[in-house]
């Protein structure tokens, strides 16, 4: 019995030592736009995978963000708190690029700051050391290529965007419009290559999934002859049941390609929707890779190693002819 007690005591000491070691780890923080968006949960899984593969690292990967993706002020405050706490480095996906940049200017943090998934506006990028994520302009280009492939003569189109001040979403919209028009700097499609944005669009979801589906339903009802709906981000598809109900009302038009839907991202519920014929093309990012690689980039920055200013994680394009990544497993 005494021998067993010694073993138990030793085990408790080891556990306590392990806990103390975990507490002593330096924090690499990843701050996303909101914990209510399943896209960012993939970044979390990547962060966890890094931790699992680096158990002996002196660093820990912390994934966090405001409860709601619409809480721009909450995200800025969270970043403020983490910097004040003294994390080793921080990777931010800014909801409001201007607001985040203004706060970073005020704080002037001493630890490395990078962006992930979404970047700061071009004029503020000196405030961060690196960007890791999608080439968002190229993502918009890929969406436009699919739209023109499916509708070579053009047509009426509605773009669904997220937050008005999100740099990544605005870059995708620019890539889409510029590619359609064949020239850069197009604010709105007004007949270029046969494409025109309808009145009332673009619509802005403010990253709210329920609002995204309501907007789609409203547009389909008010514009029954619409030729194309472009989900610049995947918001509506993140709620499979609601998205199915919205697209049920136009399934005949979707099947005949009379109405086409091109959407961003390839999360599991989106792949399911695609395979059910509820979209014609998906242009997917790689959020798991963003979460998995961010800690290593932050460690490189901490060590003062050379890091590329922009690190792209690639895109996956799924079409009905070539489903690729979205093919049923």
PDB file of C-alpha atoms in Angstrom:
ATOM      1  CA  UNK A   1       0.000   0.000   0.000  1.00  0.00           C
ATOM      2  CA  UNK A   2       2.834   2.333   0.868  1.00  0.00           C
ATOM      3  CA  UNK A   3       4.435   1.566  -2.552  1.00  0.00           C
ATOM      4  CA  UNK A   4       1.156   2.427  -4.325  1.00  0.00           C
ATOM      5  CA  UNK A   5       0.936   5.690  -2.378  1.00  0.00           C
ATOM      6  CA  UNK A   6       4.453   6.580  -3.472  1.00  0.00           C
ATOM      7  CA  UNK A   7       3.465   5.974  -7.089  1.00  0.00           C
ATOM      8  CA  UNK A   8       0.345   8.088  -6.688  1.00  0.00           C
ATOM      9  CA  UNK A   9       2.347  10.884  -5.099  1.00  0.00           C
ATOM     10  CA  UNK A  10       4.907  10.750  -7.891  1.00  0.00           C
ATOM     11  CA  UNK A  11       2.111  10.901 -10.459  1.00  0.00           C
ATOM     12  CA  UNK A  12       0.640  13.977  -8.782  1.00  0.00           C
ATOM     13  CA  UNK A  13       4.031  15.651  -8.771  1.00  0.00           C
ATOM     14  CA  UNK A  14       4.465  14.877 -12.495  1.00  0.00           C
ATOM     15  CA  UNK A  15       1.021  16.231 -13.266  1.00  0.00           C
ATOM     16  CA  UNK A  16       1.720  19.377 -11.302  1.00  0.00           C
ATOM     17  CA  UNK A  17       5.035  19.808 -13.098  1.00  0.00           C
ATOM     18  CA  UNK A  18       3.293  19.344 -16.440  1.00  0.00           C
ATOM     19  CA  UNK A  19       0.672  21.920 -15.549  1.00  0.00           C
ATOM     20  CA  UNK A  20       3.346  24.371 -14.427  1.00  0.00           C
ATOM     21  CA  UNK A  21       5.261  23.801 -17.646  1.00  0.00           C
ATOM     22  CA  UNK A  22       2.079  24.498 -19.672  1.00  0.00           C
ATOM     23  CA  UNK A  23       1.556  27.687 -17.692  1.00  0.00           C
ATOM     24  CA  UNK A  24       5.133  28.745 -18.438  1.00  0.00           C
ATOM     25  CA  UNK A  25       4.649  28.443 -22.182  1.00  0.00           C
ATOM     26  CA  UNK A  26       4.689  31.658 -24.165  1.00  0.00           C
ATOM     27  CA  UNK A  27       1.508  32.472 -26.055  1.00  0.00           C
ATOM     28  CA  UNK A  28       1.112  32.745 -29.811  1.00  0.00           C
ATOM     29  CA  UNK A  29      -2.357  34.275 -30.219  1.00  0.00           C
ATOM     30  CA  UNK A  30      -4.582  33.921 -33.282  1.00  0.00           C
ATOM     31  CA  UNK A  31      -7.485  36.399 -33.182  1.00  0.00           C
ATOM     32  CA  UNK A  32     -10.254  35.764 -35.710  1.00  0.00           C
ATOM     33  CA  UNK A  33     -13.262  37.898 -36.616  1.00  0.00           C
ATOM     34  CA  UNK A  34     -15.723  35.816 -34.612  1.00  0.00           C
ATOM     35  CA  UNK A  35     -16.183  32.434 -32.956  1.00  0.00           C
ATOM     36  CA  UNK A  36     -19.643  32.044 -34.537  1.00  0.00           C
ATOM     37  CA  UNK A  37     -18.250  31.427 -38.037  1.00  0.00           C
ATOM     38  CA  UNK A  38     -17.422  27.790 -38.936  1.00  0.00           C
ATOM     39  CA  UNK A  39     -14.741  28.975 -41.352  1.00  0.00           C
ATOM     40  CA  UNK A  40     -12.683  30.172 -38.404  1.00  0.00           C
ATOM     41  CA  UNK A  41     -13.206  26.903 -36.561  1.00  0.00           C
ATOM     42  CA  UNK A  42     -11.023  25.358 -39.269  1.00  0.00           C
ATOM     43  CA  UNK A  43      -8.290  27.803 -38.289  1.00  0.00           C
ATOM     44  CA  UNK A  44      -8.778  26.660 -34.687  1.00  0.00           C
ATOM     45  CA  UNK A  45      -8.354  23.023 -35.746  1.00  0.00           C
ATOM     46  CA  UNK A  46      -5.134  23.977 -37.511  1.00  0.00           C
ATOM     47  CA  UNK A  47      -3.910  25.731 -34.358  1.00  0.00           C
ATOM     48  CA  UNK A  48      -4.717  22.600 -32.321  1.00  0.00           C
ATOM     49  CA  UNK A  49      -2.946  20.407 -34.860  1.00  0.00           C
ATOM     50  CA  UNK A  50       0.182  22.531 -34.530  1.00  0.00           C
ATOM     51  CA  UNK A  51       0.030  22.137 -30.740  1.00  0.00           C
ATOM     52  CA  UNK A  52      -0.361  18.373 -31.046  1.00  0.00           C
ATOM     53  CA  UNK A  53       2.630  18.155 -33.364  1.00  0.00           C
ATOM     54  CA  UNK A  54       4.804  20.419 -31.189  1.00  0.00           C
ATOM     55  CA  UNK A  55       4.214  19.221 -27.613  1.00  0.00           C
ATOM     56  CA  UNK A  56       7.712  20.189 -26.470  1.00  0.00           C
ATOM     57  CA  UNK A  57       7.622  23.717 -27.852  1.00  0.00           C
ATOM     58  CA  UNK A  58       8.133  26.598 -25.463  1.00  0.00           C
ATOM     59  CA  UNK A  59       5.110  28.185 -27.144  1.00  0.00           C
ATOM     60  CA  UNK A  60       1.386  27.479 -27.051  1.00  0.00           C
ATOM     61  CA  UNK A  61      -1.130  28.337 -29.772  1.00  0.00           C
ATOM     62  CA  UNK A  62      -4.109  30.312 -28.475  1.00  0.00           C
ATOM     63  CA  UNK A  63      -7.170  30.657 -30.725  1.00  0.00           C
ATOM     64  CA  UNK A  64      -9.641  33.359 -29.794  1.00  0.00           C
ATOM     65  CA  UNK A  65     -11.989  36.057 -31.085  1.00  0.00           C
ATOM     66  CA  UNK A  66     -15.199  37.874 -30.161  1.00  0.00           C
ATOM     67  CA  UNK A  67     -18.333  35.751 -29.794  1.00  0.00           C
ATOM     68  CA  UNK A  68     -19.918  37.452 -32.798  1.00  0.00           C
ATOM     69  CA  UNK A  69     -18.275  38.212 -36.140  1.00  0.00           C
ATOM     70  CA  UNK A  70     -20.252  41.460 -36.168  1.00  0.00           C
ATOM     71  CA  UNK A  71     -18.491  42.697 -33.022  1.00  0.00           C
ATOM     72  CA  UNK A  72     -15.731  44.787 -34.602  1.00  0.00           C
ATOM     73  CA  UNK A  73     -15.121  46.822 -31.443  1.00  0.00           C
ATOM     74  CA  UNK A  74     -14.941  43.614 -29.418  1.00  0.00           C
ATOM     75  CA  UNK A  75     -12.207  42.260 -31.646  1.00  0.00           C
ATOM     76  CA  UNK A  76     -10.153  45.452 -31.317  1.00  0.00           C
ATOM     77  CA  UNK A  77     -10.552  45.315 -27.518  1.00  0.00           C
ATOM     78  CA  UNK A  78      -9.509  41.670 -27.453  1.00  0.00           C
ATOM     79  CA  UNK A  79      -6.336  42.466 -29.383  1.00  0.00           C
ATOM     80  CA  UNK A  80      -5.729  45.373 -27.005  1.00  0.00           C
ATOM     81  CA  UNK A  81      -6.046  43.044 -24.008  1.00  0.00           C
ATOM     82  CA  UNK A  82      -3.732  40.384 -25.460  1.00  0.00           C
ATOM     83  CA  UNK A  83      -1.046  42.945 -26.234  1.00  0.00           C
ATOM     84  CA  UNK A  84      -1.347  44.398 -22.722  1.00  0.00           C
ATOM     85  CA  UNK A  85      -1.052  40.866 -21.310  1.00  0.00           C
ATOM     86  CA  UNK A  86       2.234  40.462 -23.171  1.00  0.00           C
ATOM     87  CA  UNK A  87       1.682  37.579 -25.568  1.00  0.00           C
ATOM     88  CA  UNK A  88       4.790  36.534 -27.492  1.00  0.00           C
ATOM     89  CA  UNK A  89       3.234  37.301 -30.885  1.00  0.00           C
ATOM     90  CA  UNK A  90      -0.201  37.846 -32.371  1.00  0.00           C
ATOM     91  CA  UNK A  91      -1.885  36.957 -35.677  1.00  0.00           C
ATOM     92  CA  UNK A  92      -5.042  38.942 -36.485  1.00  0.00           C
ATOM     93  CA  UNK A  93      -7.837  38.520 -39.011  1.00  0.00           C
ATOM     94  CA  UNK A  94      -9.182  42.089 -38.847  1.00  0.00           C
ATOM     95  CA  UNK A  95     -12.935  42.584 -39.247  1.00  0.00           C
ATOM     96  CA  UNK A  96     -12.546  46.318 -39.689  1.00  0.00           C
ATOM     97  CA  UNK A  97      -9.143  46.911 -41.238  1.00  0.00           C
ATOM     98  CA  UNK A  98      -9.124  50.667 -40.569  1.00  0.00           C
ATOM     99  CA  UNK A  99     -10.216  50.383 -36.942  1.00  0.00           C
ATOM    100  CA  UNK A 100      -7.642  47.681 -36.221  1.00  0.00           C
ATOM    101  CA  UNK A 101      -4.891  49.691 -37.895  1.00  0.00           C
ATOM    102  CA  UNK A 102      -5.754  52.801 -35.900  1.00  0.00           C
ATOM    103  CA  UNK A 103      -5.533  50.888 -32.639  1.00  0.00           C
ATOM    104  CA  UNK A 104      -2.231  49.273 -33.574  1.00  0.00           C
ATOM    105  CA  UNK A 105      -0.837  52.738 -34.325  1.00  0.00           C
ATOM    106  CA  UNK A 106      -1.943  53.919 -30.886  1.00  0.00           C
ATOM    107  CA  UNK A 107      -0.581  50.895 -29.016  1.00  0.00           C
ATOM    108  CA  UNK A 108       2.628  50.426 -31.035  1.00  0.00           C
ATOM    109  CA  UNK A 109       3.052  46.839 -29.765  1.00  0.00           C
ATOM    110  CA  UNK A 110       6.554  45.543 -29.124  1.00  0.00           C
ATOM    111  CA  UNK A 111       5.806  41.904 -30.025  1.00  0.00           C
ATOM    112  CA  UNK A 112       5.527  40.744 -33.648  1.00  0.00           C
ATOM    113  CA  UNK A 113       2.123  41.317 -35.254  1.00  0.00           C
ATOM    114  CA  UNK A 114       1.020  39.484 -38.380  1.00  0.00           C
ATOM    115  CA  UNK A 115      -2.281  39.125 -40.184  1.00  0.00           C
ATOM    116  CA  UNK A 116      -3.975  35.858 -41.125  1.00  0.00           C
ATOM    117  CA  UNK A 117      -6.950  35.267 -43.446  1.00  0.00           C
ATOM    118  CA  UNK A 118      -7.642  39.017 -43.819  1.00  0.00           C
ATOM    119  CA  UNK A 119      -5.050  41.749 -44.163  1.00  0.00           C
ATOM    120  CA  UNK A 120      -4.843  45.398 -43.227  1.00  0.00           C
ATOM    121  CA  UNK A 121      -5.528  47.944 -45.951  1.00  0.00           C
ATOM    122  CA  UNK A 122      -2.623  48.539 -48.301  1.00  0.00           C
ATOM    123  CA  UNK A 123      -1.603  51.830 -46.702  1.00  0.00           C
ATOM    124  CA  UNK A 124      -1.402  50.267 -43.219  1.00  0.00           C
ATOM    125  CA  UNK A 125       0.517  47.083 -43.975  1.00  0.00           C
ATOM    126  CA  UNK A 126       3.734  48.422 -42.482  1.00  0.00           C
ATOM    127  CA  UNK A 127       2.010  47.874 -39.109  1.00  0.00           C
ATOM    128  CA  UNK A 128       2.267  44.100 -39.485  1.00  0.00           C
ATOM    129  CA  UNK A 129       5.275  41.914 -40.260  1.00  0.00           C
ATOM    130  CA  UNK A 130       3.613  39.386 -42.584  1.00  0.00           C
ATOM    131  CA  UNK A 131       0.313  38.222 -44.039  1.00  0.00           C
ATOM    132  CA  UNK A 132      -0.582  34.521 -44.220  1.00  0.00           C
ATOM    133  CA  UNK A 133      -3.677  33.492 -46.105  1.00  0.00           C
ATOM    134  CA  UNK A 134      -5.550  33.631 -49.376  1.00  0.00           C
ATOM    135  CA  UNK A 135      -4.713  35.771 -52.374  1.00  0.00           C
ATOM    136  CA  UNK A 136      -8.159  37.332 -52.114  1.00  0.00           C
ATOM    137  CA  UNK A 137      -7.949  39.291 -55.354  1.00  0.00           C
ATOM    138  CA  UNK A 138      -7.121  36.037 -57.156  1.00  0.00           C
ATOM    139  CA  UNK A 139     -10.064  34.379 -55.415  1.00  0.00           C
ATOM    140  CA  UNK A 140     -12.337  37.006 -56.972  1.00  0.00           C
ATOM    141  CA  UNK A 141     -10.682  36.404 -60.344  1.00  0.00           C
ATOM    142  CA  UNK A 142     -11.439  32.673 -60.057  1.00  0.00           C
ATOM    143  CA  UNK A 143     -15.077  33.405 -59.231  1.00  0.00           C
ATOM    144  CA  UNK A 144     -15.354  35.663 -62.268  1.00  0.00           C
ATOM    145  CA  UNK A 145     -13.806  32.992 -64.483  1.00  0.00           C
ATOM    146  CA  UNK A 146     -16.476  30.539 -63.379  1.00  0.00           C
ATOM    147  CA  UNK A 147     -19.266  33.060 -63.903  1.00  0.00           C
ATOM    148  CA  UNK A 148     -18.109  33.881 -67.428  1.00  0.00           C
ATOM    149  CA  UNK A 149     -17.637  30.195 -68.241  1.00  0.00           C
ATOM    150  CA  UNK A 150     -21.210  29.457 -67.200  1.00  0.00           C
ATOM    151  CA  UNK A 151     -22.689  32.644 -68.655  1.00  0.00           C
ATOM    152  CA  UNK A 152     -20.442  33.644 -71.597  1.00  0.00           C
ATOM    153  CA  UNK A 153     -22.882  36.335 -72.722  1.00  0.00           C
ATOM    154  CA  UNK A 154     -23.094  37.860 -69.246  1.00  0.00           C
ATOM    155  CA  UNK A 155     -26.301  38.793 -67.480  1.00  0.00           C
ATOM    156  CA  UNK A 156     -27.611  40.377 -64.318  1.00  0.00           C
ATOM    157  CA  UNK A 157     -25.676  39.659 -61.155  1.00  0.00           C
ATOM    158  CA  UNK A 158     -25.857  40.256 -57.420  1.00  0.00           C
ATOM    159  CA  UNK A 159     -22.740  40.134 -55.255  1.00  0.00           C
ATOM    160  CA  UNK A 160     -23.078  39.223 -51.599  1.00  0.00           C
ATOM    161  CA  UNK A 161     -20.307  40.700 -49.469  1.00  0.00           C
ATOM    162  CA  UNK A 162     -19.574  40.573 -45.746  1.00  0.00           C
ATOM    163  CA  UNK A 163     -18.298  43.495 -43.724  1.00  0.00           C
ATOM    164  CA  UNK A 164     -18.026  46.832 -45.531  1.00  0.00           C
ATOM    165  CA  UNK A 165     -14.536  47.439 -44.113  1.00  0.00           C
ATOM    166  CA  UNK A 166     -13.079  43.919 -44.503  1.00  0.00           C
ATOM    167  CA  UNK A 167     -10.023  44.147 -46.747  1.00  0.00           C
ATOM    168  CA  UNK A 168     -10.152  40.499 -47.865  1.00  0.00           C
ATOM    169  CA  UNK A 169     -13.795  40.671 -48.973  1.00  0.00           C
ATOM    170  CA  UNK A 170     -13.267  43.951 -50.804  1.00  0.00           C
ATOM    171  CA  UNK A 171     -10.242  42.474 -52.600  1.00  0.00           C
ATOM    172  CA  UNK A 172     -12.335  39.542 -53.820  1.00  0.00           C
ATOM    173  CA  UNK A 173     -15.056  41.851 -55.089  1.00  0.00           C
ATOM    174  CA  UNK A 174     -12.406  43.898 -56.908  1.00  0.00           C
ATOM    175  CA  UNK A 175     -10.934  40.778 -58.484  1.00  0.00           C
ATOM    176  CA  UNK A 176     -14.366  39.693 -59.656  1.00  0.00           C
ATOM    177  CA  UNK A 177     -15.363  43.034 -61.159  1.00  0.00           C
ATOM    178  CA  UNK A 178     -11.982  43.759 -62.745  1.00  0.00           C
ATOM    179  CA  UNK A 179     -11.877  40.337 -64.415  1.00  0.00           C
ATOM    180  CA  UNK A 180     -15.404  40.640 -65.761  1.00  0.00           C
ATOM    181  CA  UNK A 181     -14.742  44.152 -67.072  1.00  0.00           C
ATOM    182  CA  UNK A 182     -11.252  43.470 -68.377  1.00  0.00           C
ATOM    183  CA  UNK A 183      -9.838  46.522 -66.643  1.00  0.00           C
ATOM    184  CA  UNK A 184      -8.882  47.445 -63.080  1.00  0.00           C
ATOM    185  CA  UNK A 185     -10.617  49.868 -60.758  1.00  0.00           C
ATOM    186  CA  UNK A 186     -14.240  48.961 -61.527  1.00  0.00           C
ATOM    187  CA  UNK A 187     -16.545  49.957 -58.657  1.00  0.00           C
ATOM    188  CA  UNK A 188     -19.677  48.478 -60.198  1.00  0.00           C
ATOM    189  CA  UNK A 189     -20.560  46.424 -63.272  1.00  0.00           C
ATOM    190  CA  UNK A 190     -22.772  48.458 -65.598  1.00  0.00           C
ATOM    191  CA  UNK A 191     -22.814  46.407 -68.798  1.00  0.00           C
ATOM    192  CA  UNK A 192     -19.137  45.478 -69.208  1.00  0.00           C
ATOM    193  CA  UNK A 193     -18.900  42.170 -71.125  1.00  0.00           C
ATOM    194  CA  UNK A 194     -22.678  41.974 -70.821  1.00  0.00           C
ATOM    195  CA  UNK A 195     -22.714  41.965 -67.006  1.00  0.00           C
ATOM    196  CA  UNK A 196     -24.722  44.402 -64.867  1.00  0.00           C
ATOM    197  CA  UNK A 197     -25.162  44.506 -61.096  1.00  0.00           C
ATOM    198  CA  UNK A 198     -28.816  44.810 -60.164  1.00  0.00           C
ATOM    199  CA  UNK A 199     -30.276  47.601 -58.081  1.00  0.00           C
ATOM    200  CA  UNK A 200     -29.974  46.921 -54.364  1.00  0.00           C
ATOM    201  CA  UNK A 201     -26.770  44.935 -54.768  1.00  0.00           C
ATOM    202  CA  UNK A 202     -24.179  44.319 -53.521  1.00  0.00           C
ATOM    203  CA  UNK A 203     -25.723  43.191 -50.257  1.00  0.00           C
ATOM    204  CA  UNK A 204     -23.669  43.126 -47.063  1.00  0.00           C
ATOM    205  CA  UNK A 205     -24.151  40.320 -44.552  1.00  0.00           C
ATOM    206  CA  UNK A 206     -21.974  41.841 -41.810  1.00  0.00           C
ATOM    207  CA  UNK A 207     -20.805  38.227 -41.442  1.00  0.00           C
ATOM    208  CA  UNK A 208     -24.253  37.178 -40.163  1.00  0.00           C
ATOM    209  CA  UNK A 209     -25.301  33.783 -41.476  1.00  0.00           C
ATOM    210  CA  UNK A 210     -29.044  34.242 -40.948  1.00  0.00           C
ATOM    211  CA  UNK A 211     -28.985  37.622 -42.683  1.00  0.00           C
ATOM    212  CA  UNK A 212     -27.083  36.114 -45.627  1.00  0.00           C
ATOM    213  CA  UNK A 213     -29.843  33.588 -46.246  1.00  0.00           C
ATOM    214  CA  UNK A 214     -32.568  36.196 -45.850  1.00  0.00           C
ATOM    215  CA  UNK A 215     -30.819  38.433 -48.376  1.00  0.00           C
ATOM    216  CA  UNK A 216     -30.615  35.605 -50.906  1.00  0.00           C
ATOM    217  CA  UNK A 217     -34.298  34.797 -50.469  1.00  0.00           C
ATOM    218  CA  UNK A 218     -35.258  38.453 -50.872  1.00  0.00           C
ATOM    219  CA  UNK A 219     -33.184  38.860 -54.040  1.00  0.00           C
ATOM    220  CA  UNK A 220     -34.570  35.681 -55.603  1.00  0.00           C
ATOM    221  CA  UNK A 221     -38.103  36.890 -54.877  1.00  0.00           C
ATOM    222  CA  UNK A 222     -37.655  40.480 -56.060  1.00  0.00           C
ATOM    223  CA  UNK A 223     -35.522  39.601 -59.096  1.00  0.00           C
ATOM    224  CA  UNK A 224     -36.966  36.354 -60.531  1.00  0.00           C
ATOM    225  CA  UNK A 225     -34.958  36.766 -63.756  1.00  0.00           C
ATOM    226  CA  UNK A 226     -31.573  37.199 -62.052  1.00  0.00           C
ATOM    227  CA  UNK A 227     -28.802  35.417 -63.965  1.00  0.00           C
ATOM    228  CA  UNK A 228     -26.116  35.028 -61.287  1.00  0.00           C
ATOM    229  CA  UNK A 229     -25.707  35.262 -57.526  1.00  0.00           C
ATOM    230  CA  UNK A 230     -22.120  35.417 -56.271  1.00  0.00           C
ATOM    231  CA  UNK A 231     -21.386  34.587 -52.637  1.00  0.00           C
ATOM    232  CA  UNK A 232     -18.058  36.381 -52.219  1.00  0.00           C
ATOM    233  CA  UNK A 233     -17.891  34.540 -48.880  1.00  0.00           C
ATOM    234  CA  UNK A 234     -19.710  31.364 -47.891  1.00  0.00           C
ATOM    235  CA  UNK A 235     -21.962  32.793 -45.159  1.00  0.00           C
ATOM    236  CA  UNK A 236     -25.355  31.531 -46.375  1.00  0.00           C
ATOM    237  CA  UNK A 237     -24.017  28.030 -46.987  1.00  0.00           C
ATOM    238  CA  UNK A 238     -22.772  27.752 -43.414  1.00  0.00           C
ATOM    239  CA  UNK A 239     -26.399  27.092 -42.350  1.00  0.00           C
ATOM    240  CA  UNK A 240     -27.269  24.008 -44.452  1.00  0.00           C
ATOM    241  CA  UNK A 241     -30.972  23.836 -43.629  1.00  0.00           C
ATOM    242  CA  UNK A 242     -31.631  27.529 -44.226  1.00  0.00           C
ATOM    243  CA  UNK A 243     -29.579  27.514 -47.422  1.00  0.00           C
ATOM    244  CA  UNK A 244     -31.469  24.469 -48.687  1.00  0.00           C
ATOM    245  CA  UNK A 245     -34.787  26.218 -48.067  1.00  0.00           C
ATOM    246  CA  UNK A 246     -33.600  29.331 -49.914  1.00  0.00           C
ATOM    247  CA  UNK A 247     -32.306  27.421 -52.929  1.00  0.00           C
ATOM    248  CA  UNK A 248     -35.332  25.105 -53.050  1.00  0.00           C
ATOM    249  CA  UNK A 249     -37.333  28.001 -54.488  1.00  0.00           C
ATOM    250  CA  UNK A 250     -34.967  28.257 -57.482  1.00  0.00           C
ATOM    251  CA  UNK A 251     -33.824  24.636 -57.965  1.00  0.00           C
ATOM    252  CA  UNK A 252     -35.361  24.328 -61.441  1.00  0.00           C
ATOM    253  CA  UNK A 253     -33.436  27.404 -62.569  1.00  0.00           C
ATOM    254  CA  UNK A 254     -30.231  26.133 -60.949  1.00  0.00           C
ATOM    255  CA  UNK A 255     -30.516  22.759 -62.678  1.00  0.00           C
ATOM    256  CA  UNK A 256     -30.936  24.380 -66.091  1.00  0.00           C
ATOM    257  CA  UNK A 257     -28.145  26.952 -65.472  1.00  0.00           C
ATOM    258  CA  UNK A 258     -30.731  29.679 -66.026  1.00  0.00           C
ATOM    259  CA  UNK A 259     -29.555  30.976 -62.639  1.00  0.00           C
ATOM    260  CA  UNK A 260     -26.015  30.262 -61.501  1.00  0.00           C
ATOM    261  CA  UNK A 261     -24.486  30.421 -58.023  1.00  0.00           C
ATOM    262  CA  UNK A 262     -20.745  30.765 -57.493  1.00  0.00           C
ATOM    263  CA  UNK A 263     -19.614  30.719 -53.878  1.00  0.00           C
ATOM    264  CA  UNK A 264     -16.496  31.179 -51.799  1.00  0.00           C
ATOM    265  CA  UNK A 265     -15.117  28.429 -49.533  1.00  0.00           C
ATOM    266  CA  UNK A 266     -15.365  24.653 -49.396  1.00  0.00           C
ATOM    267  CA  UNK A 267     -16.298  23.751 -45.830  1.00  0.00           C
ATOM    268  CA  UNK A 268     -18.159  20.433 -45.343  1.00  0.00           C
ATOM    269  CA  UNK A 269     -21.718  21.901 -45.439  1.00  0.00           C
ATOM    270  CA  UNK A 270     -20.762  23.805 -48.587  1.00  0.00           C
ATOM    271  CA  UNK A 271     -19.417  20.712 -50.294  1.00  0.00           C
ATOM    272  CA  UNK A 272     -22.696  19.001 -49.444  1.00  0.00           C
ATOM    273  CA  UNK A 273     -24.682  21.883 -50.948  1.00  0.00           C
ATOM    274  CA  UNK A 274     -22.502  21.785 -54.067  1.00  0.00           C
ATOM    275  CA  UNK A 275     -23.041  18.043 -54.488  1.00  0.00           C
ATOM    276  CA  UNK A 276     -26.792  18.563 -54.115  1.00  0.00           C
ATOM    277  CA  UNK A 277     -26.712  20.980 -57.053  1.00  0.00           C
ATOM    278  CA  UNK A 278     -27.254  24.082 -54.927  1.00  0.00           C
ATOM    279  CA  UNK A 279     -24.245  25.859 -56.435  1.00  0.00           C
ATOM    280  CA  UNK A 280     -22.371  25.582 -59.705  1.00  0.00           C
ATOM    281  CA  UNK A 281     -18.866  26.349 -58.501  1.00  0.00           C
ATOM    282  CA  UNK A 282     -17.026  26.743 -55.200  1.00  0.00           C
ATOM    283  CA  UNK A 283     -13.707  28.558 -54.831  1.00  0.00           C
ATOM    284  CA  UNK A 284     -12.239  27.309 -51.585  1.00  0.00           C
ATOM    285  CA  UNK A 285      -9.628  28.701 -49.236  1.00  0.00           C
ATOM    286  CA  UNK A 286      -7.443  26.639 -46.907  1.00  0.00           C
ATOM    287  CA  UNK A 287      -8.214  27.846 -43.369  1.00  0.00           C
ATOM    288  CA  UNK A 288      -6.845  24.727 -41.643  1.00  0.00           C
ATOM    289  CA  UNK A 289      -3.454  25.450 -43.202  1.00  0.00           C
ATOM    290  CA  UNK A 290      -3.692  29.077 -42.035  1.00  0.00           C
ATOM    291  CA  UNK A 291      -4.124  27.950 -38.431  1.00  0.00           C
ATOM    292  CA  UNK A 292      -1.482  25.271 -38.741  1.00  0.00           C
ATOM    293  CA  UNK A 293       1.205  27.527 -40.206  1.00  0.00           C
ATOM    294  CA  UNK A 294       0.580  30.736 -38.242  1.00  0.00           C
ATOM    295  CA  UNK A 295       2.458  29.610 -35.085  1.00  0.00           C
ATOM    296  CA  UNK A 296       5.587  28.745 -37.077  1.00  0.00           C
ATOM    297  CA  UNK A 297       5.532  32.106 -38.831  1.00  0.00           C
ATOM    298  CA  UNK A 298       5.110  33.904 -35.500  1.00  0.00           C
ATOM    299  CA  UNK A 299       8.055  31.984 -34.035  1.00  0.00           C
ATOM    300  CA  UNK A 300      10.193  32.962 -37.029  1.00  0.00           C
ATOM    301  CA  UNK A 301       9.254  36.603 -36.459  1.00  0.00           C
ATOM    302  CA  UNK A 302      10.076  36.365 -32.759  1.00  0.00           C
ATOM    303  CA  UNK A 303      13.517  34.967 -33.633  1.00  0.00           C
ATOM    304  CA  UNK A 304      14.095  37.769 -36.103  1.00  0.00           C
ATOM    305  CA  UNK A 305      14.293  35.403 -39.047  1.00  0.00           C
ATOM    306  CA  UNK A 306      13.445  36.570 -42.557  1.00  0.00           C
ATOM    307  CA  UNK A 307       9.796  35.976 -43.410  1.00  0.00           C
ATOM    308  CA  UNK A 308       8.091  36.718 -46.703  1.00  0.00           C
ATOM    309  CA  UNK A 309       5.793  39.736 -46.473  1.00  0.00           C
ATOM    310  CA  UNK A 310       2.968  37.763 -48.093  1.00  0.00           C
ATOM    311  CA  UNK A 311       2.500  33.998 -47.764  1.00  0.00           C
ATOM    312  CA  UNK A 312      -0.364  32.561 -49.817  1.00  0.00           C
ATOM    313  CA  UNK A 313      -2.069  29.318 -48.871  1.00  0.00           C
ATOM    314  CA  UNK A 314      -3.692  28.500 -52.217  1.00  0.00           C
ATOM    315  CA  UNK A 315      -7.189  27.907 -53.575  1.00  0.00           C
ATOM    316  CA  UNK A 316      -9.319  24.915 -54.568  1.00  0.00           C
ATOM    317  CA  UNK A 317     -11.800  25.334 -57.430  1.00  0.00           C
ATOM    318  CA  UNK A 318     -14.735  22.924 -57.663  1.00  0.00           C
ATOM    319  CA  UNK A 319     -17.005  22.745 -60.703  1.00  0.00           C
ATOM    320  CA  UNK A 320     -19.673  20.262 -61.696  1.00  0.00           C
ATOM    321  CA  UNK A 321     -17.468  19.124 -64.570  1.00  0.00           C
ATOM    322  CA  UNK A 322     -14.384  18.831 -62.357  1.00  0.00           C
ATOM    323  CA  UNK A 323     -15.451  18.606 -58.701  1.00  0.00           C
ATOM    324  CA  UNK A 324     -11.891  17.988 -57.516  1.00  0.00           C
ATOM    325  CA  UNK A 325     -11.664  18.801 -53.792  1.00  0.00           C
ATOM    326  CA  UNK A 326     -15.478  18.725 -53.562  1.00  0.00           C
ATOM    327  CA  UNK A 327     -15.943  15.268 -55.082  1.00  0.00           C
ATOM    328  CA  UNK A 328     -17.935  12.916 -52.832  1.00  0.00           C
ATOM    329  CA  UNK A 329     -15.550  10.951 -50.649  1.00  0.00           C
TER     330      UNK A 329
END
